[in-house]
Coordinates of C-alpha atoms in Angstrom, one line a residue:
Chain P
M1 CA 12.9 -8.5 -69.5
T2 CA 13.6 -5.3 -67.2
S3 CA 14.0 -4.9 -63.9
T4 CA 15.5 -1.9 -64.2
S5 CA 14.5 1.3 -66.2
F6 CA 18.5 2.2 -66.3
Q7 CA 19.3 2.9 -70.1
K8 CA 22.6 3.0 -71.8
K9 CA 23.7 6.5 -73.0
S10 CA 25.5 5.6 -76.4
K11 CA 25.0 3.5 -78.9
A12 CA 26.6 -0.2 -79.0
K13 CA 29.5 0.6 -81.7
I14 CA 30.9 -2.6 -80.9
L15 CA 29.7 -5.2 -83.9
Q16 CA 28.0 -8.3 -82.6
I17 CA 29.0 -11.3 -84.7
P18 CA 28.5 -15.0 -83.2
G19 CA 31.7 -16.3 -81.7
A20 CA 33.5 -12.9 -80.7
K21 CA 34.1 -10.4 -77.8
P22 CA 35.5 -7.1 -76.7
S23 CA 38.1 -7.9 -74.8
L24 CA 37.6 -6.8 -70.8
Y25 CA 41.1 -4.8 -71.2
N26 CA 41.1 -2.8 -74.5
N27 CA 38.5 -2.3 -77.6
Q28 CA 39.5 -5.2 -79.3
L29 CA 37.5 -8.1 -80.6
L30 CA 38.4 -11.5 -79.6
I31 CA 37.9 -14.8 -80.9
S32 CA 38.0 -18.1 -79.1
T33 CA 40.8 -20.5 -79.9
G34 CA 38.7 -23.5 -78.7
I35 CA 40.8 -24.4 -75.9
P36 CA 39.1 -22.1 -72.7
S37 CA 42.3 -22.3 -70.3
L38 CA 44.6 -21.0 -73.6
D39 CA 42.1 -17.9 -74.5
S40 CA 42.5 -17.1 -70.4
I41 CA 46.1 -16.8 -70.5
I42 CA 46.7 -14.9 -73.8
G43 CA 43.7 -12.1 -72.6
G44 CA 40.4 -13.5 -73.3
G45 CA 40.8 -15.3 -76.7
V46 CA 42.9 -14.0 -80.4
A47 CA 42.3 -10.6 -81.4
V48 CA 41.0 -10.4 -84.4
G49 CA 43.4 -9.0 -87.6
T50 CA 46.1 -10.7 -85.8
V51 CA 48.2 -13.9 -86.6
F52 CA 48.7 -16.7 -84.3
L53 CA 52.3 -18.5 -84.2
L54 CA 52.2 -21.5 -82.4
E55 CA 55.8 -23.2 -82.2
E56 CA 55.0 -26.7 -82.5
D57 CA 56.9 -29.6 -80.4
A58 CA 59.0 -32.0 -81.6
Y59 CA 56.7 -35.0 -83.1
G60 CA 54.0 -32.5 -83.9
N61 CA 51.3 -34.2 -82.1
Y62 CA 49.7 -31.3 -79.8
G63 CA 50.5 -28.5 -82.1
R64 CA 48.1 -30.3 -84.5
L65 CA 45.7 -31.1 -82.1
M66 CA 45.5 -27.1 -81.1
L67 CA 45.0 -26.9 -84.5
K68 CA 41.9 -29.2 -84.4
Y69 CA 40.6 -27.1 -81.8
F70 CA 40.6 -23.9 -83.7
C71 CA 39.0 -25.6 -86.4
S72 CA 36.2 -27.3 -84.1
E73 CA 35.8 -23.8 -82.4
A74 CA 34.8 -22.4 -86.3
V75 CA 32.6 -25.2 -86.8
M76 CA 30.6 -24.4 -83.7
T77 CA 30.6 -20.5 -83.8
G78 CA 29.6 -20.4 -87.4
H79 CA 32.8 -18.7 -88.7
S80 CA 34.4 -19.5 -91.8
L81 CA 37.5 -21.9 -92.1
H82 CA 40.3 -22.5 -94.3
L83 CA 42.5 -24.8 -93.9
T84 CA 45.9 -25.3 -95.7
S85 CA 48.1 -28.5 -94.8
A86 CA 51.4 -29.3 -96.8
D87 CA 52.3 -32.2 -94.9
R88 CA 49.2 -33.6 -94.4
D89 CA 45.8 -34.0 -96.5
P90 CA 43.7 -31.0 -94.5
Q91 CA 40.0 -32.9 -95.9
Q92 CA 41.7 -36.1 -93.5
I93 CA 42.4 -33.0 -90.5
L94 CA 38.5 -32.0 -90.8
K95 CA 37.4 -35.4 -90.6
E96 CA 39.1 -35.8 -87.5
L97 CA 37.8 -33.1 -85.2
P98 CA 37.1 -33.4 -82.1
A99 CA 33.2 -33.4 -80.8
P100 CA 31.6 -30.7 -79.0
I101 CA 30.5 -31.4 -75.2
I102 CA 26.9 -29.5 -75.7
D103 CA 25.2 -29.4 -72.3
D104 CA 21.4 -30.6 -72.5
P105 CA 19.1 -28.9 -70.6
G106 CA 16.7 -31.7 -70.1
P107 CA 12.8 -31.9 -71.0
P108 CA 11.6 -28.7 -69.6
P109 CA 9.2 -29.2 -66.3
E110 CA 6.0 -29.7 -67.3
D111 CA 4.0 -28.2 -65.2
A112 CA 5.8 -24.9 -66.5
T113 CA 2.3 -23.6 -67.6
N114 CA 0.6 -24.1 -63.7
Q115 CA 2.8 -21.8 -61.9
S116 CA 0.9 -21.5 -58.8
D117 CA -0.1 -17.5 -58.3
E118 CA 2.1 -17.7 -54.8
H119 CA 1.6 -13.9 -53.8
M120 CA 5.4 -13.1 -52.5
K121 CA 5.3 -11.6 -49.0
I122 CA 9.3 -11.2 -48.5
A123 CA 10.3 -10.7 -52.1
W124 CA 7.1 -8.8 -54.1
R125 CA 9.2 -6.9 -56.0
Y126 CA 10.3 -9.7 -57.8
Q127 CA 6.7 -11.1 -58.3
H128 CA 6.4 -9.5 -61.6
L129 CA 9.6 -11.5 -63.7
P130 CA 9.5 -14.9 -64.9
K131 CA 10.6 -17.7 -62.7
Y132 CA 13.0 -19.5 -65.2
Q133 CA 15.1 -17.0 -67.5
S134 CA 13.5 -18.2 -70.8
N135 CA 16.2 -17.3 -73.5
P136 CA 19.5 -19.9 -72.8
T137 CA 22.7 -18.3 -74.7
S138 CA 23.3 -20.6 -77.6
I139 CA 26.3 -19.1 -78.8
K140 CA 28.5 -19.3 -76.2
F141 CA 32.6 -18.3 -76.5
G142 CA 34.4 -21.3 -76.4
H143 CA 33.3 -24.6 -76.1
Y144 CA 34.4 -27.7 -74.5
Y145 CA 35.4 -30.8 -76.3
D146 CA 35.7 -34.4 -76.2
L147 CA 38.4 -36.3 -77.6
T148 CA 37.0 -39.7 -77.5
K149 CA 34.8 -38.5 -80.2
T150 CA 34.8 -37.1 -83.6
M151 CA 32.7 -33.9 -84.9
D152 CA 29.3 -34.8 -86.7
P153 CA 30.7 -34.6 -90.6
E154 CA 27.2 -33.1 -90.9
L155 CA 28.1 -30.1 -88.5
T156 CA 31.9 -29.7 -90.3
N157 CA 29.3 -28.9 -93.3
S158 CA 27.4 -27.0 -92.2
I159 CA 29.9 -23.8 -92.4
D160 CA 32.1 -22.9 -94.9
H161 CA 35.2 -24.0 -95.3
S162 CA 37.4 -24.3 -97.9
T163 CA 41.0 -26.5 -98.0
I164 CA 44.1 -26.2 -99.7
S165 CA 46.2 -29.0 -99.7
E166 CA 49.4 -29.9 -101.1
A167 CA 48.5 -30.8 -104.9
D168 CA 47.1 -27.3 -105.2
L169 CA 50.1 -25.6 -104.4
C170 CA 51.6 -27.8 -106.8
T171 CA 49.9 -26.7 -109.6
C172 CA 51.0 -22.7 -109.1
S173 CA 52.8 -21.5 -112.1
S174 CA 53.3 -17.8 -110.8
S175 CA 57.2 -17.2 -109.9
S176 CA 57.8 -14.4 -108.0
I177 CA 61.6 -13.4 -107.3
S178 CA 61.1 -11.8 -103.5
M179 CA 58.9 -14.9 -102.3
N180 CA 58.9 -18.5 -102.6
E181 CA 56.3 -20.1 -105.2
K182 CA 54.3 -21.8 -102.4
Y183 CA 54.2 -18.9 -100.2
A184 CA 53.2 -16.7 -102.9
L185 CA 50.2 -19.1 -104.2
L186 CA 48.9 -19.1 -100.3
L187 CA 49.2 -15.6 -100.2
E188 CA 47.5 -14.8 -103.0
K189 CA 44.9 -17.5 -102.7
I190 CA 43.9 -16.2 -98.4
K191 CA 43.8 -12.7 -100.8
Q192 CA 41.1 -13.9 -102.8
K193 CA 39.3 -15.4 -100.1
I194 CA 39.0 -12.3 -98.3
D195 CA 37.9 -10.2 -100.8
D196 CA 34.9 -12.9 -102.4
G197 CA 33.9 -13.5 -98.6
K198 CA 33.9 -9.5 -97.8
F199 CA 35.6 -10.3 -94.7
S200 CA 37.4 -7.0 -95.4
T201 CA 37.2 -3.9 -93.3
T202 CA 36.8 -1.6 -96.7
T203 CA 34.3 -2.9 -98.1
Q204 CA 30.6 -1.8 -97.8
H205 CA 28.9 -4.1 -96.0
A206 CA 24.7 -3.2 -96.0
Q207 CA 23.0 -3.5 -92.3
H208 CA 21.1 -6.7 -92.7
D209 CA 24.5 -8.8 -93.7
K210 CA 25.5 -10.4 -91.2
R211 CA 29.7 -10.0 -90.6
N212 CA 31.5 -13.1 -90.1
I213 CA 35.0 -14.1 -89.4
L214 CA 37.6 -15.9 -91.4
R215 CA 39.4 -18.6 -89.5
I216 CA 42.9 -19.3 -91.6
G217 CA 44.5 -21.9 -89.9
I218 CA 48.2 -23.2 -91.6
H219 CA 49.4 -26.8 -90.3
S220 CA 53.5 -27.1 -90.5
L221 CA 54.1 -23.9 -92.5
G222 CA 57.6 -24.0 -93.7
S223 CA 58.2 -27.6 -93.1
P224 CA 60.3 -29.0 -96.1
Q225 CA 57.3 -29.8 -98.3
W226 CA 57.0 -26.2 -98.7
G227 CA 60.2 -25.7 -100.2
E228 CA 61.7 -24.3 -97.3
N229 CA 65.1 -25.2 -96.2
G230 CA 65.6 -24.3 -92.6
G231 CA 65.3 -20.6 -93.9
M232 CA 68.3 -21.2 -95.3
K233 CA 69.2 -20.3 -99.3
G234 CA 73.0 -22.2 -99.7
E235 CA 74.4 -19.5 -97.2
N236 CA 72.4 -16.8 -97.1
F237 CA 69.0 -16.5 -94.8
D238 CA 65.7 -17.3 -97.4
F239 CA 63.5 -14.2 -96.3
S240 CA 60.1 -15.9 -97.8
L241 CA 59.0 -16.9 -94.9
S242 CA 59.5 -13.8 -93.3
R243 CA 57.7 -11.8 -96.6
F244 CA 54.9 -14.0 -96.5
L245 CA 54.4 -13.5 -92.6
Y246 CA 54.2 -9.8 -93.4
G247 CA 51.9 -10.1 -96.2
C248 CA 49.8 -11.5 -94.0
R249 CA 50.2 -9.3 -91.4
A250 CA 49.1 -6.5 -93.7
L251 CA 45.9 -8.3 -95.6
L252 CA 44.8 -9.5 -91.5
R253 CA 44.8 -5.8 -90.0
S254 CA 42.0 -5.0 -92.5
A255 CA 39.6 -7.5 -92.5
F256 CA 38.1 -9.8 -90.2
A257 CA 40.2 -12.7 -90.0
V258 CA 41.9 -15.0 -87.5
M259 CA 45.5 -16.5 -88.6
M260 CA 46.6 -19.4 -87.0
I261 CA 50.2 -21.2 -88.1
T262 CA 52.0 -23.8 -86.8
V263 CA 55.7 -24.1 -87.1
Q264 CA 58.3 -26.6 -86.7
S265 CA 60.9 -24.0 -85.2
H266 CA 63.4 -26.3 -84.4
L267 CA 63.9 -26.7 -87.9
F268 CA 65.2 -23.3 -88.4
H269 CA 68.3 -21.3 -87.5
P270 CA 67.4 -19.8 -84.0
A271 CA 67.9 -15.6 -85.5
F272 CA 65.2 -16.4 -88.2
V273 CA 62.9 -17.7 -85.5
G274 CA 63.7 -14.7 -83.6
R275 CA 62.3 -12.9 -86.6
L276 CA 59.4 -14.9 -87.2
R277 CA 58.6 -13.9 -83.8
K278 CA 58.8 -10.2 -84.6
L279 CA 56.1 -10.6 -87.4
C280 CA 53.5 -12.6 -85.7
D281 CA 51.1 -11.0 -82.6
T282 CA 50.6 -13.8 -80.7
V283 CA 53.8 -16.3 -80.5
I284 CA 53.7 -19.5 -78.2
Q285 CA 55.8 -22.6 -77.8
L286 CA 55.2 -25.9 -77.1
E287 CA 57.8 -28.3 -75.8
S288 CA 56.7 -31.8 -75.1
F289 CA 58.5 -34.1 -72.7
A290 CA 57.6 -37.2 -75.3
G291 CA 61.2 -38.7 -75.4
S292 CA 63.3 -37.4 -73.0
E293 CA 63.8 -37.5 -69.4
K294 CA 60.9 -37.0 -67.7
N295 CA 61.4 -34.7 -65.1
P296 CA 59.8 -36.4 -61.6
A297 CA 58.2 -33.2 -60.9
C298 CA 56.4 -32.5 -63.8
K299 CA 55.4 -36.1 -64.4
E300 CA 51.4 -34.9 -64.4
Y301 CA 52.1 -32.9 -67.3
H302 CA 53.0 -33.4 -71.1
G303 CA 54.9 -30.8 -72.0
L304 CA 55.6 -27.1 -71.4
L305 CA 53.9 -24.3 -72.2
K306 CA 56.2 -21.5 -73.4
I307 CA 54.4 -17.7 -74.1
H308 CA 57.0 -15.7 -76.1
Q309 CA 55.3 -12.9 -77.0
L310 CA 51.6 -11.2 -76.4
P311 CA 50.1 -8.3 -79.0
R312 CA 50.2 -4.7 -78.0
L313 CA 47.1 -3.8 -79.9
N314 CA 45.6 0.0 -79.4
S315 CA 47.1 0.2 -76.2
L316 CA 51.3 0.3 -74.8
L317 CA 50.6 -2.8 -73.0
C318 CA 50.5 -6.6 -73.9
H319 CA 47.8 -8.4 -71.7
M320 CA 50.3 -10.1 -68.6
P321 CA 49.3 -13.7 -67.5
D322 CA 49.5 -14.7 -63.8
T323 CA 52.2 -16.8 -64.7
L324 CA 54.6 -17.8 -67.5
D325 CA 54.9 -20.8 -65.7
L326 CA 52.7 -23.0 -67.6
G327 CA 52.1 -26.5 -69.0
F328 CA 49.7 -28.7 -70.8
K329 CA 48.3 -32.3 -70.2
L330 CA 46.4 -34.0 -73.0
R331 CA 44.0 -36.1 -70.8
R332 CA 41.8 -38.9 -72.5
K333 CA 39.1 -36.7 -73.1
K334 CA 40.4 -33.4 -72.8
F335 CA 43.5 -31.5 -73.5
T336 CA 44.2 -28.0 -71.0
I337 CA 46.8 -25.3 -69.9
E338 CA 47.7 -24.9 -66.5
K339 CA 49.9 -23.3 -64.3
L340 CA 52.9 -25.7 -63.3
H341 CA 52.2 -26.9 -59.8
L342 CA 54.8 -29.6 -58.1
P343 CA 52.5 -32.6 -57.0
P344 CA 51.8 -32.6 -53.5
E345 CA 53.8 -34.1 -50.9
L346 CA 51.9 -37.4 -49.6
S347 CA 54.4 -39.9 -48.7
E348 CA 56.2 -40.2 -45.2
T349 CA 59.7 -39.9 -46.1
A350 CA 60.7 -36.7 -47.3
S351 CA 61.5 -36.3 -50.9
R352 CA 64.2 -33.8 -50.8
P353 CA 68.4 -35.2 -50.8
Q354 CA 69.4 -33.4 -48.8
E355 CA 68.0 -34.8 -45.6
D356 CA 69.9 -37.0 -43.6
P357 CA 68.8 -40.5 -43.8
V358 CA 67.0 -41.9 -40.7
Y359 CA 68.7 -44.5 -39.3
K360 CA 66.6 -47.7 -37.6
K361 CA 67.1 -48.1 -33.8
S362 CA 68.3 -50.9 -32.7
P363 CA 65.0 -53.2 -31.3
A364 CA 67.4 -54.0 -28.4
G365 CA 68.1 -52.2 -25.8
C366 CA 66.1 -49.2 -24.1
G367 CA 69.4 -47.0 -24.8
S368 CA 69.7 -45.9 -28.3
T369 CA 72.4 -46.9 -30.2
G370 CA 71.1 -45.7 -33.5
K371 CA 72.1 -42.1 -34.9
S372 CA 68.8 -40.6 -35.1
K373 CA 68.2 -37.2 -35.4
I374 CA 66.6 -36.3 -32.5
D375 CA 69.1 -38.8 -29.9
F376 CA 69.9 -36.2 -26.9
Chain F
M1 CA 53.7 12.6 -73.9
F2 CA 56.2 11.4 -71.3
L3 CA 57.6 14.5 -69.0
E4 CA 60.0 12.3 -67.7
I5 CA 61.4 11.1 -71.0
N6 CA 61.6 15.4 -71.1
N7 CA 63.5 15.5 -68.2
L8 CA 65.8 13.2 -69.1
I9 CA 66.6 14.2 -72.8
D10 CA 66.9 17.3 -71.4
V11 CA 64.3 19.1 -73.8
K12 CA 61.6 21.3 -72.4
Q13 CA 57.8 20.8 -73.3
T14 CA 57.5 23.2 -75.8
E15 CA 61.2 23.1 -77.4
R16 CA 61.6 21.6 -81.2
L17 CA 63.8 19.2 -82.0
N18 CA 65.7 20.8 -84.8
G19 CA 68.2 19.2 -86.3
W20 CA 68.0 16.4 -84.2
F21 CA 68.7 12.3 -85.2
A22 CA 67.1 10.0 -82.8
G23 CA 67.9 6.5 -82.8
I24 CA 65.5 4.4 -80.7
S25 CA 67.4 1.0 -80.1
E26 CA 66.0 -1.5 -78.0
S27 CA 67.4 -5.2 -77.2
S28 CA 65.4 -6.9 -74.8
V29 CA 62.5 -4.1 -73.4
E30 CA 59.7 -3.2 -75.7
G31 CA 60.6 0.4 -76.9
S32 CA 57.6 1.7 -79.1
F33 CA 56.1 3.9 -76.0
L34 CA 59.3 6.5 -76.9
V35 CA 57.8 6.5 -80.9
H36 CA 54.6 7.8 -79.1
H37 CA 56.1 10.3 -76.8
F38 CA 58.2 11.9 -79.6
L39 CA 54.9 11.7 -81.8
S40 CA 52.9 13.6 -79.1
H41 CA 55.3 15.5 -78.5
S42 CA 55.8 16.8 -82.1
L43 CA 52.8 17.1 -82.5
K44 CA 51.9 18.9 -78.8
T45 CA 54.6 21.7 -80.2
S46 CA 53.3 21.9 -83.7
T47 CA 55.6 20.8 -85.8
P48 CA 54.8 18.7 -88.7
V49 CA 55.3 15.3 -88.4
C50 CA 55.5 12.4 -91.4
F51 CA 55.0 9.3 -89.5
V52 CA 56.0 6.3 -91.7
A53 CA 54.4 3.4 -89.9
L54 CA 55.5 0.0 -90.9
S55 CA 54.8 -2.2 -88.4
Q56 CA 51.3 -1.4 -87.1
S57 CA 48.3 -0.1 -88.7
F58 CA 46.6 3.5 -88.3
G59 CA 43.8 2.8 -85.8
H60 CA 46.5 1.4 -83.2
Y61 CA 49.0 4.5 -83.4
N62 CA 45.4 7.0 -83.0
T63 CA 44.0 4.7 -80.2
I64 CA 47.0 5.6 -78.7
S65 CA 47.4 8.8 -79.3
Q66 CA 44.0 10.0 -78.1
K67 CA 45.1 8.9 -75.0
F68 CA 47.7 11.2 -74.8
G69 CA 45.4 14.1 -76.2
T70 CA 46.1 14.1 -79.5
N71 CA 43.6 13.1 -82.4
L72 CA 45.8 11.8 -85.3
T73 CA 42.4 12.2 -88.2
T74 CA 41.9 15.6 -87.1
Q75 CA 45.9 16.4 -87.6
K76 CA 45.5 15.1 -90.7
E77 CA 42.9 17.1 -91.7
T78 CA 44.8 20.4 -90.7
N79 CA 48.2 19.1 -92.7
K80 CA 50.4 18.7 -89.9
L81 CA 50.7 15.3 -90.0
V82 CA 51.0 12.7 -93.2
F83 CA 50.8 9.1 -92.3
V84 CA 52.8 6.6 -94.7
E85 CA 50.9 3.5 -94.8
G86 CA 54.1 1.5 -94.3
L87 CA 52.7 -2.0 -93.7
K88 CA 50.1 -1.7 -97.1
L89 CA 52.6 -0.6 -99.0
L90 CA 55.3 -3.1 -98.5
G91 CA 52.5 -5.8 -98.0
N92 CA 50.9 -4.9 -101.2
T93 CA 54.0 -5.5 -102.8
C94 CA 54.3 -8.4 -101.5
C95 CA 50.8 -9.8 -103.1
K96 CA 51.7 -8.5 -106.2
D97 CA 55.1 -9.8 -106.7
C98 CA 52.8 -13.4 -107.2
D99 CA 49.9 -11.9 -109.7
K100 CA 52.6 -10.2 -111.8
G101 CA 55.4 -12.7 -113.0
D102 CA 56.6 -10.8 -115.6
N103 CA 57.2 -7.7 -113.8
P104 CA 59.7 -8.7 -110.6
I105 CA 59.8 -5.7 -108.3
D106 CA 62.9 -5.2 -107.4
D107 CA 63.6 -4.7 -103.7
K108 CA 66.0 -1.6 -104.5
S109 CA 62.9 -0.3 -106.5
V110 CA 60.6 -0.3 -103.2
L111 CA 63.0 1.1 -101.1
T112 CA 63.4 4.0 -103.4
N113 CA 59.8 4.3 -103.9
L114 CA 59.3 4.6 -100.0
L115 CA 62.8 7.0 -99.7
Q116 CA 60.1 9.3 -102.5
S117 CA 57.2 9.3 -100.7
I118 CA 58.9 10.3 -97.5
S119 CA 60.4 12.8 -99.3
T120 CA 57.4 14.6 -101.2
S121 CA 55.8 14.3 -98.1
Y122 CA 58.8 16.0 -96.1
K123 CA 58.4 18.6 -98.7
E124 CA 54.8 19.3 -98.9
L125 CA 54.5 19.7 -94.9
K126 CA 57.8 21.8 -95.0
E127 CA 55.5 24.5 -97.6
K128 CA 52.3 23.9 -96.0
N129 CA 53.7 24.9 -92.5
G130 CA 56.4 26.7 -92.5
C131 CA 58.8 24.7 -90.4
S132 CA 60.5 21.9 -90.4
P133 CA 58.7 18.2 -90.3
T134 CA 60.0 15.7 -88.2
I135 CA 60.4 12.2 -89.7
I136 CA 59.2 8.9 -87.4
I137 CA 59.5 5.6 -88.5
D138 CA 58.3 3.1 -86.6
N139 CA 60.6 0.1 -86.3
I140 CA 63.1 0.5 -89.7
S141 CA 64.7 -3.1 -88.2
V142 CA 61.2 -4.5 -90.6
L143 CA 63.3 -3.7 -93.3
I144 CA 65.8 -6.1 -92.2
V145 CA 64.0 -8.8 -91.0
L146 CA 61.9 -9.0 -94.2
G147 CA 65.4 -9.0 -96.3
F148 CA 66.5 -6.0 -98.0
D149 CA 70.3 -5.7 -97.5
T150 CA 71.6 -4.0 -94.6
R151 CA 73.7 -1.7 -96.8
D152 CA 70.4 -0.6 -98.9
V153 CA 68.9 0.3 -95.5
I154 CA 71.7 2.1 -94.3
T155 CA 71.7 4.3 -97.4
F156 CA 68.0 4.9 -97.0
C157 CA 68.8 6.2 -93.4
H158 CA 71.8 8.5 -94.8
Y159 CA 69.0 9.8 -97.5
L160 CA 66.4 10.6 -94.4
H161 CA 69.4 12.2 -93.0
E162 CA 70.7 14.6 -95.7
L163 CA 66.9 15.7 -96.0
I164 CA 66.3 17.1 -93.2
H165 CA 69.6 18.7 -93.0
E166 CA 69.0 20.5 -96.5
D167 CA 68.0 23.9 -95.6
I168 CA 70.7 26.2 -94.1
G169 CA 67.6 27.5 -91.9
E170 CA 66.0 25.5 -89.3
K171 CA 66.9 22.0 -89.8
G172 CA 64.2 18.9 -89.3
C173 CA 64.3 16.4 -86.8
L174 CA 64.5 12.3 -87.8
V175 CA 63.6 9.5 -85.2
L176 CA 64.3 5.9 -86.3
Y177 CA 63.1 3.3 -84.1
A178 CA 65.3 0.0 -83.9
S179 CA 64.3 -3.3 -82.5
N180 CA 67.6 -5.9 -81.9
G181 CA 65.6 -9.1 -81.1
K182 CA 67.1 -11.8 -78.1
Q183 CA 68.3 -14.2 -80.8
N184 CA 69.8 -12.2 -83.6
G185 CA 72.8 -13.8 -84.5
D186 CA 73.6 -12.0 -87.4
G187 CA 75.3 -8.8 -87.3
S188 CA 72.6 -6.8 -89.6
N189 CA 71.1 -5.3 -86.6
E190 CA 74.5 -4.4 -84.4
N191 CA 75.4 -2.1 -88.2
L192 CA 72.3 -0.5 -88.0
M193 CA 72.8 0.5 -84.0
E194 CA 76.3 2.1 -84.7
L195 CA 74.7 4.7 -87.2
D196 CA 72.5 5.4 -84.4
G197 CA 76.1 6.3 -82.5
P198 CA 76.9 10.2 -82.8

């Protein structure tokens, strides 16, 4: 429907891939993480061609949950998914994805065809426009999910998904001196997947062939199941993980792919964690309150979310969120990330410790014997 | 290019940085804007540049340089710029390592290959343009983070330094960008900073 005669001069050079949108800040293609509140904090979404590192909380629950959201988003947008986990069976993770909340527009109005030709008296310029918008957007950017229900397996199977479990990693026969064997095998498989699925930016693509994005999810990389000893090999640092991440970065920069990795960073030496952060693009850490004394001011939240790094892609500056004090909460149905705020003061007595306690006035006598603060 | 930086380091807009060994080191604040400053400054003073990118791809630098007013693609075509895609080279060695199990790639040989490619590019640029080029390395700390021995990396820097001081005539310029993370417990990065000292 054209209401104006204005036409854009330049051809749209931005690729139209379902589920991906160009960033508002720079000319970067972004995809959603599956959690809309997180998307808005990191600048609209995760940039295609980057590595998203999530430093897990101590028990790993929330990290796994965020990875599930990432996978669910792949299903909803039709992107290809490649999931790896050495701790758990990735097929099991795929069965536990949260179900999407789809808006049901309801039955169309029955009298749609018998629109009375009411002649508009005031807004007559809009007479020729249709009454209702006829094409609702079906593939949006960022979906909402219901954690109480699991995704229909038919829906999950409708996209191209592949998994690598621990059993597949054990059958590696390649030996490399510079990297841990399991990482080397994983890197090889990712490279193969990118080449086979034509996700690389260098492959020639016919006009009618639609481009798609590959989402790679790696759960609990660097855990003892990967043969990793907290970044140490004896007394020296083991650089396998940093080489793996660098190899991934090199692969992804020239591919239409996004990688989300969860790492248990508390297992690593802090200096090593600093290195890992530098090699990834977006780095976020979850710190849950589980098992520790809850700060009464933060009892609404289940943990803190810290942003360690945001990428600078094609620009000198990275996106700066409104605030860096962020917390996450897991409600029955959804998981959100919000700006931390104190709960409102509703009680009559002041909860601040430096307030002097107000003594009760003695009931007898009109002269006040109690030490009230407003005694004259 | 940032004019304020030129004023701070007492360099005129049209001056060539001959014989300079500039080290950019950062600890808590991101310093990559200085790399772009030196790149655009060199290109504007018509000094050929050999740019070794170890942390980002070509597209990233190209987009930012366009905002500064230089198009890296045209500079490449007119032989004013040689862009060494370090990210791809090193990334490929990490990938290739898993394919060829019987031909392991040694760390030292990787650095030697990189040095060779920089050296040949430098000499080519010098021949074609007649003036000594500038070598800029974006993030030499990547080599340390990847696990190359600090001594090897320092030797690598020394060789580059020798390269720019080869001729008695006009000397080249070397700019190294090293980033020291906030929590770098080991002393490897500190050693690299010492190198940039005098």
